[in-house]
XYZ file of C-alpha atoms in Angstrom:
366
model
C -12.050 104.561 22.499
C -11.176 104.373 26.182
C -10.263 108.007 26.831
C -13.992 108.922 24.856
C -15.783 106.288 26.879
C -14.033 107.439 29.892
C -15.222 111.135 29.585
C -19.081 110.335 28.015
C -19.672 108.392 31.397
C -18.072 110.962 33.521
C -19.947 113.839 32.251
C -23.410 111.120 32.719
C -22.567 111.260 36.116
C -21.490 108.315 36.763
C -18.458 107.170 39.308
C -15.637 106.047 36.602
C -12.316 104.560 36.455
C -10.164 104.561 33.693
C -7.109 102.195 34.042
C -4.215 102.426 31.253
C -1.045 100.028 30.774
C 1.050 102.773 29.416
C 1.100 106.628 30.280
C -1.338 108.616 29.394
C -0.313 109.891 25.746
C 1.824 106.544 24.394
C 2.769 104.827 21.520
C 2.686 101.541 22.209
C -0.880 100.973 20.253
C -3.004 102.520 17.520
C -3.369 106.201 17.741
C 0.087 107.818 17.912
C 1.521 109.195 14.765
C 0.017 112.855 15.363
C -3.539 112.393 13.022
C -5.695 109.623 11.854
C -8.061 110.220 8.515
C -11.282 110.759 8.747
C -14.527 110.482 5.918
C -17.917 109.951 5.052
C -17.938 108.101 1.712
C -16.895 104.812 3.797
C -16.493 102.375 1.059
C -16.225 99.849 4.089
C -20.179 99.468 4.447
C -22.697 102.219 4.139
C -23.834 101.657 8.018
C -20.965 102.999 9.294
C -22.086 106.642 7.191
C -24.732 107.671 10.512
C -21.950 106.588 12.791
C -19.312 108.849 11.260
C -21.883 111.728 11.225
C -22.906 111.773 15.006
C -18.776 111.240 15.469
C -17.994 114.786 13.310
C -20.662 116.390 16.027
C -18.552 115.235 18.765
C -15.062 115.887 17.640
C -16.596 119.300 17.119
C -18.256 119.212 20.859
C -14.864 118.009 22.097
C -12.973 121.221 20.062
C -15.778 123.445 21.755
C -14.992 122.379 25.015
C -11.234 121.787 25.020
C -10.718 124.913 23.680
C -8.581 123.814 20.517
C -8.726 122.486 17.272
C -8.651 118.980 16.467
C -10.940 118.242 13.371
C -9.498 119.095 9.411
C -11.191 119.085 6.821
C -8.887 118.889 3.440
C -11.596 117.001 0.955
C -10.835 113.236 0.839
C -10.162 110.847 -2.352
C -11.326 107.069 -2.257
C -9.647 105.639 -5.060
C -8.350 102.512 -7.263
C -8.967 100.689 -10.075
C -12.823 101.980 -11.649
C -14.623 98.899 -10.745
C -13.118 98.115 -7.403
C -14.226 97.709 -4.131
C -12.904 101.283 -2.764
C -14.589 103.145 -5.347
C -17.734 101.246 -5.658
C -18.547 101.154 -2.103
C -17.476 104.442 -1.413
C -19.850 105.710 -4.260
C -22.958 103.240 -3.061
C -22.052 105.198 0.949
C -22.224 108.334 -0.922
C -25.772 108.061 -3.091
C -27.092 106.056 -0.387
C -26.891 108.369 2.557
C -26.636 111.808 0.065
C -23.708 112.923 0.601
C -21.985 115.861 -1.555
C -19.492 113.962 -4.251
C -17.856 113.670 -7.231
C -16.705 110.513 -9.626
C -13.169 111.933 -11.028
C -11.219 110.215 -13.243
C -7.689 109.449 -12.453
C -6.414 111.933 -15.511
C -9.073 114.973 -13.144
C -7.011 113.931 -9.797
C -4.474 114.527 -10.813
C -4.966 117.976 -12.280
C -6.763 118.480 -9.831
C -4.562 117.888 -7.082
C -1.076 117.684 -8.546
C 0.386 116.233 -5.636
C -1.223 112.449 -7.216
C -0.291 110.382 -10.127
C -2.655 107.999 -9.989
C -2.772 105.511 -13.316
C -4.952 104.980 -15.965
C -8.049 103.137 -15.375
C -8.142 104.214 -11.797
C -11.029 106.863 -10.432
C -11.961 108.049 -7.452
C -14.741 109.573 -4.927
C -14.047 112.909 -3.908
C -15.878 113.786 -0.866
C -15.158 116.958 0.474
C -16.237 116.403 4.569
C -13.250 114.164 4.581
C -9.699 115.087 6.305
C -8.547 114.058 9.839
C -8.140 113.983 13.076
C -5.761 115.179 15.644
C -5.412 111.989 17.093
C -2.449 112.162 20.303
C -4.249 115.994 21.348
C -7.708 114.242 21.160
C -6.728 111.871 23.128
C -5.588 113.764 25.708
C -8.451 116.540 25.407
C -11.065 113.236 26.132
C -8.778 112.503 28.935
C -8.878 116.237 30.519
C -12.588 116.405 29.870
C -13.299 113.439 31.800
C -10.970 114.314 34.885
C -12.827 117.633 34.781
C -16.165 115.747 35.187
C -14.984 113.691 38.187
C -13.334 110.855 36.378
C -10.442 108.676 38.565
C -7.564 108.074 35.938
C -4.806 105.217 36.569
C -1.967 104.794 34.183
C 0.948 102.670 34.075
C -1.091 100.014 36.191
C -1.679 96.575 34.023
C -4.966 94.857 33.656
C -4.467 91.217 34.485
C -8.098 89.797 34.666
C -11.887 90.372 34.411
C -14.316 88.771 36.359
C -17.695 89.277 36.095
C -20.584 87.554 38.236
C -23.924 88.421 39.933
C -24.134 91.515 37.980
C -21.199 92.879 39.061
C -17.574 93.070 37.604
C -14.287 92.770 39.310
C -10.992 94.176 38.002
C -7.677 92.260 39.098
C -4.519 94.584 38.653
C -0.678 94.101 39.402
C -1.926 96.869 41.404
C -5.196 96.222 43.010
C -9.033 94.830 42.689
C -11.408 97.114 42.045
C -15.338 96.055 41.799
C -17.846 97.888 39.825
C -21.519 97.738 38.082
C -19.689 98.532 34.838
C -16.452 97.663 32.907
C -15.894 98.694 29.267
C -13.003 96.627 27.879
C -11.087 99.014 25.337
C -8.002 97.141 25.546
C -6.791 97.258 21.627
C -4.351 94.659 20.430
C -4.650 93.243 23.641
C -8.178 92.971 23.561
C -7.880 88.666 23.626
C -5.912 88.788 26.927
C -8.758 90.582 28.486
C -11.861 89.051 26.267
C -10.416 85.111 25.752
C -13.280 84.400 23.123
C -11.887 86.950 21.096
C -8.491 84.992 20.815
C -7.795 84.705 16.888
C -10.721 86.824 16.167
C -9.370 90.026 17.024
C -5.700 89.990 15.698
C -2.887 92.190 16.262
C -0.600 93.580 13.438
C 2.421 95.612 12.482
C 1.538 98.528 10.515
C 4.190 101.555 9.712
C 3.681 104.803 9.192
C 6.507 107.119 7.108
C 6.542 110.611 6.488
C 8.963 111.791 3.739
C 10.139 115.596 2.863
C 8.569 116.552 -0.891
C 10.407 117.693 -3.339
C 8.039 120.311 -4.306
C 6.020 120.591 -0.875
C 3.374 123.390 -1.803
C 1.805 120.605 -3.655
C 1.451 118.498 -0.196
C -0.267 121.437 2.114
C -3.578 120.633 3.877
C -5.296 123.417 1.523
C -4.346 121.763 -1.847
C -3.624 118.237 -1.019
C -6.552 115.791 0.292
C -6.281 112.669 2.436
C -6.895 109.897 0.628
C -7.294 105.658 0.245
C -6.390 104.643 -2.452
C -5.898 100.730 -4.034
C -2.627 100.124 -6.057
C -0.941 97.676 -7.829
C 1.377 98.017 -4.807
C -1.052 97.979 -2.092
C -3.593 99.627 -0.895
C -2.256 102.903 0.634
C -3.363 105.725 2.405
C -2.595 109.301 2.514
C -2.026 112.754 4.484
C -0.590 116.131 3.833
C 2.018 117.778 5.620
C 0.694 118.551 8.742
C 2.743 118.411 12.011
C 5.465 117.234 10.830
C 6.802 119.128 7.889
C 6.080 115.840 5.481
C 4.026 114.042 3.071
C 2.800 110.999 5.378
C 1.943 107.607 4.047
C 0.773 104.050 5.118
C 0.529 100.695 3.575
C -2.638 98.473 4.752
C -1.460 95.014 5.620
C 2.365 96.470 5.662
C 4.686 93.200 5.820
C 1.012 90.935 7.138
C 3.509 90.716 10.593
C 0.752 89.090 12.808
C 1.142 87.711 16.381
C 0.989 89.168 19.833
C 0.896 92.783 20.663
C 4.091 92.339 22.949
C 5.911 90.899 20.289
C 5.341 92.756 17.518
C 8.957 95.193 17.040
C 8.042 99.165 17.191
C 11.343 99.470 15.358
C 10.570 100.635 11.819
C 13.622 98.895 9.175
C 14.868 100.034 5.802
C 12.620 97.443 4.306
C 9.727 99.388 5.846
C 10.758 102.706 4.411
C 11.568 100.609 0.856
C 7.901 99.157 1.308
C 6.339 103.007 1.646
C 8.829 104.626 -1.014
C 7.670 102.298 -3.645
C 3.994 103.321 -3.807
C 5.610 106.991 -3.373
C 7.528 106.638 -6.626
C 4.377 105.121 -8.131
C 1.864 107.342 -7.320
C 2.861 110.207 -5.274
C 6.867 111.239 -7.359
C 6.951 114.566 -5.855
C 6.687 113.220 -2.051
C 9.727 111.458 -2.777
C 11.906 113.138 -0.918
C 14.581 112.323 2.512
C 12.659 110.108 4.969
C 11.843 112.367 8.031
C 10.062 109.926 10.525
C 8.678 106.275 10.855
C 6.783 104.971 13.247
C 5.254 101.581 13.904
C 1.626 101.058 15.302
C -0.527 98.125 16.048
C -4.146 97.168 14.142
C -6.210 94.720 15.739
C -7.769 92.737 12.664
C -11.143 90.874 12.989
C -11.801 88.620 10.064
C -14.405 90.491 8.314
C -12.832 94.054 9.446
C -15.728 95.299 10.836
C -15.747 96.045 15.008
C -16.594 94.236 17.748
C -18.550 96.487 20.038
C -21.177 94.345 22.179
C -22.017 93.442 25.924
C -20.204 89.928 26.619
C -22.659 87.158 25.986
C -24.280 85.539 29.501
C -22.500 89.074 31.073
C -24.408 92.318 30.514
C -22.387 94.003 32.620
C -19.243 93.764 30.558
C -19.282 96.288 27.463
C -16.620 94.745 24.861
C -14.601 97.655 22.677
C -12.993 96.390 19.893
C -13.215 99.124 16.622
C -10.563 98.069 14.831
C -9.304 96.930 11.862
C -7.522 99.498 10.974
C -9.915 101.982 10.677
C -11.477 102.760 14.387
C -9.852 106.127 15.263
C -12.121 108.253 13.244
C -15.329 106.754 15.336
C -13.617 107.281 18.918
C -16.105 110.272 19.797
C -19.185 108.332 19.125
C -18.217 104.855 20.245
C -17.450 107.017 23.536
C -20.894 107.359 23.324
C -21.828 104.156 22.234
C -19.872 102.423 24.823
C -20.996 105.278 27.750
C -24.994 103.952 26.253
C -23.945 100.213 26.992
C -22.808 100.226 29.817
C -25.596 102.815 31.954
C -28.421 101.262 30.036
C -27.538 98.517 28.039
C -28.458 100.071 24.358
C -27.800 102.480 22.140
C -29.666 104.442 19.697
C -27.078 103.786 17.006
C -27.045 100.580 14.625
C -24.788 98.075 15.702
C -25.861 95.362 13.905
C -22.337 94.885 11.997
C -20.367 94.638 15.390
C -22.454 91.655 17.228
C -19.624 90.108 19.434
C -20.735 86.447 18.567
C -21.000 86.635 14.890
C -17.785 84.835 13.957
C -19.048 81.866 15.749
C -22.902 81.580 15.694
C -24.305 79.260 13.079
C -25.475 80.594 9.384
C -28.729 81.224 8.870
């Protein structure tokens, strides 16, 4: 979200700074792991369906003008048990914004796309805008973009503090102070050091990502194969071909429920994480399981209701608050680039962000 926000304000002409912890390109966080998923039928909540449209313009504005691809489209499956929450909400997304879809059975998936094995009693959406992301070239295509457009980029240069007052911000480094109209706080799992009334609101959490060699791997391509989210006996799991790396790539929402903070969390993946993935494999996926090729441990940043935070700071207009999350933000990084470029030149945006109010968790019921 940073590296978007970063260019959309560049290219508004404004003077930006864009400060990162780690180099530029890292994988300390949430969007390492070459390619994130990206879909339409978002079972999650049907607002999020105009969001994810206005973000498939921009990744294809950002292809345009970095000059490479970074948008696939492979078809996507949202799947589980008939009457579960994936399926349902995915299907309400789809009729309620008209999107192209189909209601398979799990018996037509996997005929379909022989790469599954889903169980009886299980269905899914199949929506075919779905696929993903490049997510480590995007990042650094935003990044370009915006130096291109005049932005200033720091990295390895540690945010210690924010202080806002008299409508303006300043911005206390182990580097420097730098004052400003404008600061958009994109900070990920460490969100709470930066924003303190987001302490145990925004949480950060282990996740681990495995890619395994198929044993029949024309059945795991990006032309035959679609991403997918799909809710198990196991866990709910979620799903990319071989793309990258030459393996079928898998991870487990909620992995091991490791929870603390982001500087203690271990980026070392364990046997018991590749056990964890290989299970739902054997399940549900038999020909993926092949040798393990690659793990890799990332960071979500869970809010209670898994829904963003994306808001000015109450009392502090002049503090933009970033927090898409949840583990599912990476797919909206083009538009909340946007979004966050809107809030912070003019205070609104044309978009609905009526699910991502920063106060929600604590303001009274109505």
């Amino acid at each position: 979200m940073g590296s978007a926000a970063l260019w959309q304000s560049a290219r508004r002409g404004q003077s930006v700074l864009g400060i990162e912890r780690f180099d530029i390109g890292h994988s300390m966080g949430s969007s390492h792991g070459l390619n994130r998923i990206i879909r339409l039928a978002y079972f999650e909540h049907p607002k999020y369906v105009p969001l994810l449209r206005r973000a498939y313009e921009l990744w294809r504005e950002t292809e345009a003008l970095a000059g490479e691809q970074l948008l696939y489209i492979t078809g996507g499956i949202d799947g589980g048990p008939a009457d579960g929450r994936i399926v349902t909400g995915a299907l309400a997304a789809c009729v309620e914004h008209d999107l192209p879809h189909e209601v398979l059975t799990a018996a037509e998936i996997n005929r379909r796309f022989p790469g599954y094995r889903l169980p009886d009693g299980h269905a899914g959406v199949y929506q075919p805008d779905g696929g993903f992301v490049a997510s480590e070239r995007a990042i650094l295509a935003h990044v370009s973009l915006a130096v291109a457009a005049g932005a200033q980029l720091h990295a390895r240069e540690t945010v210690l503090g924010i202080e806002p007052g008299n409508g303006r911000v300043v911005v206390v480094t182990d580097r420097g102070r730098y004052e400003a109209g404008r600061v958009i706080v994109s900070a990920g799992a460490w969100i709470a050091d930066l924003v303190p009334g987001l302490a145990g609101t925004a949480v950060p959490e282990r996740q681990v990502l495995g890619w395994f060699l198929p044993r029949r791997p024309e059945l795991f391509t990006p032309a035959v194969f679609p991403v997918s989210n799909v809710a198990t006996d196991l866990g709910h799991v979620y799903q990319f071909p071989s793309w990258g790396i030459p393996g079928f790539k898998i991870g487990l929402y909620n992995h091991f429920r490791e929870r603390g903070h982001a500087d203690h969390l271990s980026r070392e993946p364990t046997p018991a994480d590749e056990e964890a993935l290989r299970r739902v494999i054997r399940a549900c996926f038999p020909e993926a399981d092949g040798p393990i090729l690659r793990l890799a441990a990332c960071l979500f940043t869970n809010t209670p209701d898994e829904h963003f935070v994306v808001d000015t700071l109450p009392g502090h207009p002049e503090v933009v608050v970033a927090s898409p999350c949840s583990g599912h933000g990476f797919k909206f990084a083009s538009v909340m680039g946007e979004v966050l470029a809107d809030l912070a030149t003019t205070g609104t945006s044309r978009h609905d962000l009526s699910l991502f109010t920063y106060d929600r968790f604590t303001a009274p019921a109505a």
